[in-house]
Short mmCIF file of C-alpha atoms in Angstrom, two decimals:
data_model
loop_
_atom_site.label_atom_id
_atom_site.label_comp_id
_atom_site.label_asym_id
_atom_site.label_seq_id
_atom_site.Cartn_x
_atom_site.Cartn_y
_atom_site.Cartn_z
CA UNK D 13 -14.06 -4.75 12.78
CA UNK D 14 -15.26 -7.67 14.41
CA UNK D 15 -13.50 -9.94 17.02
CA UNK D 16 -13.59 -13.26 18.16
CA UNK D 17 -14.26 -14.20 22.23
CA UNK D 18 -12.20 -17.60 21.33
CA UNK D 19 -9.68 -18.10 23.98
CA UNK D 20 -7.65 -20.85 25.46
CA UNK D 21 -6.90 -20.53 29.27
CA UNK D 22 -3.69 -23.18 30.32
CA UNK D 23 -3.47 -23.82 34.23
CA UNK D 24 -0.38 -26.17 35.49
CA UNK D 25 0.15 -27.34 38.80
CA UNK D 26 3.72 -28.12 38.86
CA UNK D 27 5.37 -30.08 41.86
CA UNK D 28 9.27 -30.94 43.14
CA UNK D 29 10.75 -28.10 42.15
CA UNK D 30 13.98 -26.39 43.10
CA UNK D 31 13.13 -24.24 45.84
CA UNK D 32 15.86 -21.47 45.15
CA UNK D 33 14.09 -21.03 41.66
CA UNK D 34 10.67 -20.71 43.41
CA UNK D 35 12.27 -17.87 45.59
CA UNK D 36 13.42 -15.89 43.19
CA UNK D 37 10.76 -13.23 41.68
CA UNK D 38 13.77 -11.78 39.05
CA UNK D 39 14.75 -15.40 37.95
CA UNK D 40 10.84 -16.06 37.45
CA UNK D 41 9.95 -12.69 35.85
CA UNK D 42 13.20 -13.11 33.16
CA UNK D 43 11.49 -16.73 32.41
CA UNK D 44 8.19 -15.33 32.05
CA UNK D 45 8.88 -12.58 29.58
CA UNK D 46 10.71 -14.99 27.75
CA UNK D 47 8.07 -17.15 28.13
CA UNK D 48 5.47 -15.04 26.53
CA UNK D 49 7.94 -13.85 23.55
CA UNK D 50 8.41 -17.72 22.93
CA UNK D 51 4.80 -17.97 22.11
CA UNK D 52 4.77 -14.82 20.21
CA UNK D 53 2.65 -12.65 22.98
CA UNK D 54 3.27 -9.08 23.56
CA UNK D 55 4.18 -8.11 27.39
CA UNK D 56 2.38 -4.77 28.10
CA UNK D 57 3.70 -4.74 31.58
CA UNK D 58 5.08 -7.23 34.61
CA UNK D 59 4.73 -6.80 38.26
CA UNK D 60 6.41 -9.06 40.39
CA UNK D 61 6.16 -9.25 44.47
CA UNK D 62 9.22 -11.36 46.70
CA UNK D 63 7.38 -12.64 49.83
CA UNK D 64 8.48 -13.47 52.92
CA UNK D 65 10.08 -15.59 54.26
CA UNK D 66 9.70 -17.25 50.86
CA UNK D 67 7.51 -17.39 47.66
CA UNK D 68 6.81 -15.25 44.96
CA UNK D 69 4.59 -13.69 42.53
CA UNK D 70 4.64 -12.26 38.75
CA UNK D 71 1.86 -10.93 36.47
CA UNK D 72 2.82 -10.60 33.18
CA UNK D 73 0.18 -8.69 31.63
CA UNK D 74 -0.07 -9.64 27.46
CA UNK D 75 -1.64 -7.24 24.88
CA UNK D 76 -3.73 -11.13 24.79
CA UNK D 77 -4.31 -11.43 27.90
CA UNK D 78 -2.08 -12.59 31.02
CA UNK D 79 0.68 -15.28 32.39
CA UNK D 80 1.02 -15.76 35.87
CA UNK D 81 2.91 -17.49 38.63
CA UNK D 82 2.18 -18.26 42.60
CA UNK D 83 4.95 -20.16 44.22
CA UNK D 84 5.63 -22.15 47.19
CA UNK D 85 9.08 -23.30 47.52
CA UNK D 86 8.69 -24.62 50.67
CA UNK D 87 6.42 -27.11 49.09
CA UNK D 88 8.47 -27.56 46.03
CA UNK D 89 5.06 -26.18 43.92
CA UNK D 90 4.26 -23.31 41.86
CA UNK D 91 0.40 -22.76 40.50
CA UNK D 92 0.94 -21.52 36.75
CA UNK D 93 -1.86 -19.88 34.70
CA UNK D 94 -1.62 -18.32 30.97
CA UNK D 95 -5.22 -17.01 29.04
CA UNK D 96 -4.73 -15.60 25.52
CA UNK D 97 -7.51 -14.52 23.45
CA UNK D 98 -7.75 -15.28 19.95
CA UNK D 99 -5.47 -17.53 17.68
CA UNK D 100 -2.68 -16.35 16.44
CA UNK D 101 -1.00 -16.86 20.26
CA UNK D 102 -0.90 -20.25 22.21
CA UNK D 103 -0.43 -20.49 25.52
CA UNK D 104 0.46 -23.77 26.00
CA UNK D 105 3.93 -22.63 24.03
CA UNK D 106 4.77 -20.19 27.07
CA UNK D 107 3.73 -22.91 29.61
CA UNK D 108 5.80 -25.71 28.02
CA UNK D 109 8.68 -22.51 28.43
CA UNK D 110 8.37 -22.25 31.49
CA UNK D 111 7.75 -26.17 32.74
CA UNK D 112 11.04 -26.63 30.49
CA UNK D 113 12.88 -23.75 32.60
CA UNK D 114 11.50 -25.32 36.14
CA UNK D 115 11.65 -28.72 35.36
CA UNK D 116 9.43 -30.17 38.20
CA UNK D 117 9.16 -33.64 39.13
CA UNK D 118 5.32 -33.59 38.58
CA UNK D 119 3.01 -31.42 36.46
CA UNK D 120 -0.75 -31.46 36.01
CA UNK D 121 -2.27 -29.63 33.51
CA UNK D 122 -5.91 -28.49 31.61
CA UNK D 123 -6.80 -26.71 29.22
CA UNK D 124 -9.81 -24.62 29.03
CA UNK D 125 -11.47 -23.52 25.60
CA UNK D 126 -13.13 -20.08 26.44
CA UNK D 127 -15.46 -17.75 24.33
CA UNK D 128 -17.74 -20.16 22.11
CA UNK D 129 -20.21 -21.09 24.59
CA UNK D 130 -19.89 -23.29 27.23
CA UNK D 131 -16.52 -24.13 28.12
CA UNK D 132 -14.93 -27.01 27.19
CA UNK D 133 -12.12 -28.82 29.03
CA UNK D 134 -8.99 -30.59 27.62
CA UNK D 135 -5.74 -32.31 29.45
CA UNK D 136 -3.09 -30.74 26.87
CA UNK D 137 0.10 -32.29 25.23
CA UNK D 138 3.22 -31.24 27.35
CA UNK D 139 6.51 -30.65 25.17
CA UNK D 140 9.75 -29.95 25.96
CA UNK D 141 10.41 -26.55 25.26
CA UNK D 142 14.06 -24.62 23.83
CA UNK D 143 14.79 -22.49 26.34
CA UNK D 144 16.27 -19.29 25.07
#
């Protein structure tokens, strides 16, 4: 059997948002699993790490690929990355979940295409998603 290298790589940049939802690894990790089942991924594992005195991160590792999170809620930001390979999963489905769930007051976003040669470089369509 034969696979494809095609993959799409989302990275956000999301900015003014609440900082008790930054702080909280377990609020973030429920989002992100939810997250990646709203796009249809399948979580092989999570690790999550509560820093101090604030900020978190969570790895959700996908049978695709990976979604993660950095936050600073001092700053209001959080850095937000999903890859999937192939095309039956899209990532920008689990970021518009979670940009939905965080709401910030200002996101920037691109899209990379990965896996057909050079990469390519897109500023995606942000949707409101139906959080679950």
């Amino acid at each position: 059997m034969e696979y494809s290298t095609f993959g799409r790589h989302v990275a956000v940049d999301t900015w003014g948002v609440d900082f008790e939802l930054l702080n909280s690894a377990e609020f973030l990790q429920a989002q992100m699993v939810e997250a990646a089942e709203a796009c249809g991924a399948t979580v092989l594992s999570v690790q999550s790490k509560q820093f101090e005195p604030q900020g978190a991160t969570v790895l959700v590792l996908l049978s695709e690929s990976h979604l993660s999170i950095h936050t600073y809620p001092e700053r209001g930001f959080a850095a937000i990355d999903c890859y999937t390979c192939g095309e039956t999963v899209d990532p920008q489905l689990a970021i518009d979940y979670l940009v939905s769930a965080l709401k910030p007051e200002k996101c920037y976003a691109k899209k990379l295409v990965r896996g057909l040669g050079e990469m390519t470089v897109e500023t995606p369509e942000m949707k409101q998603a139906e959080l679950v």
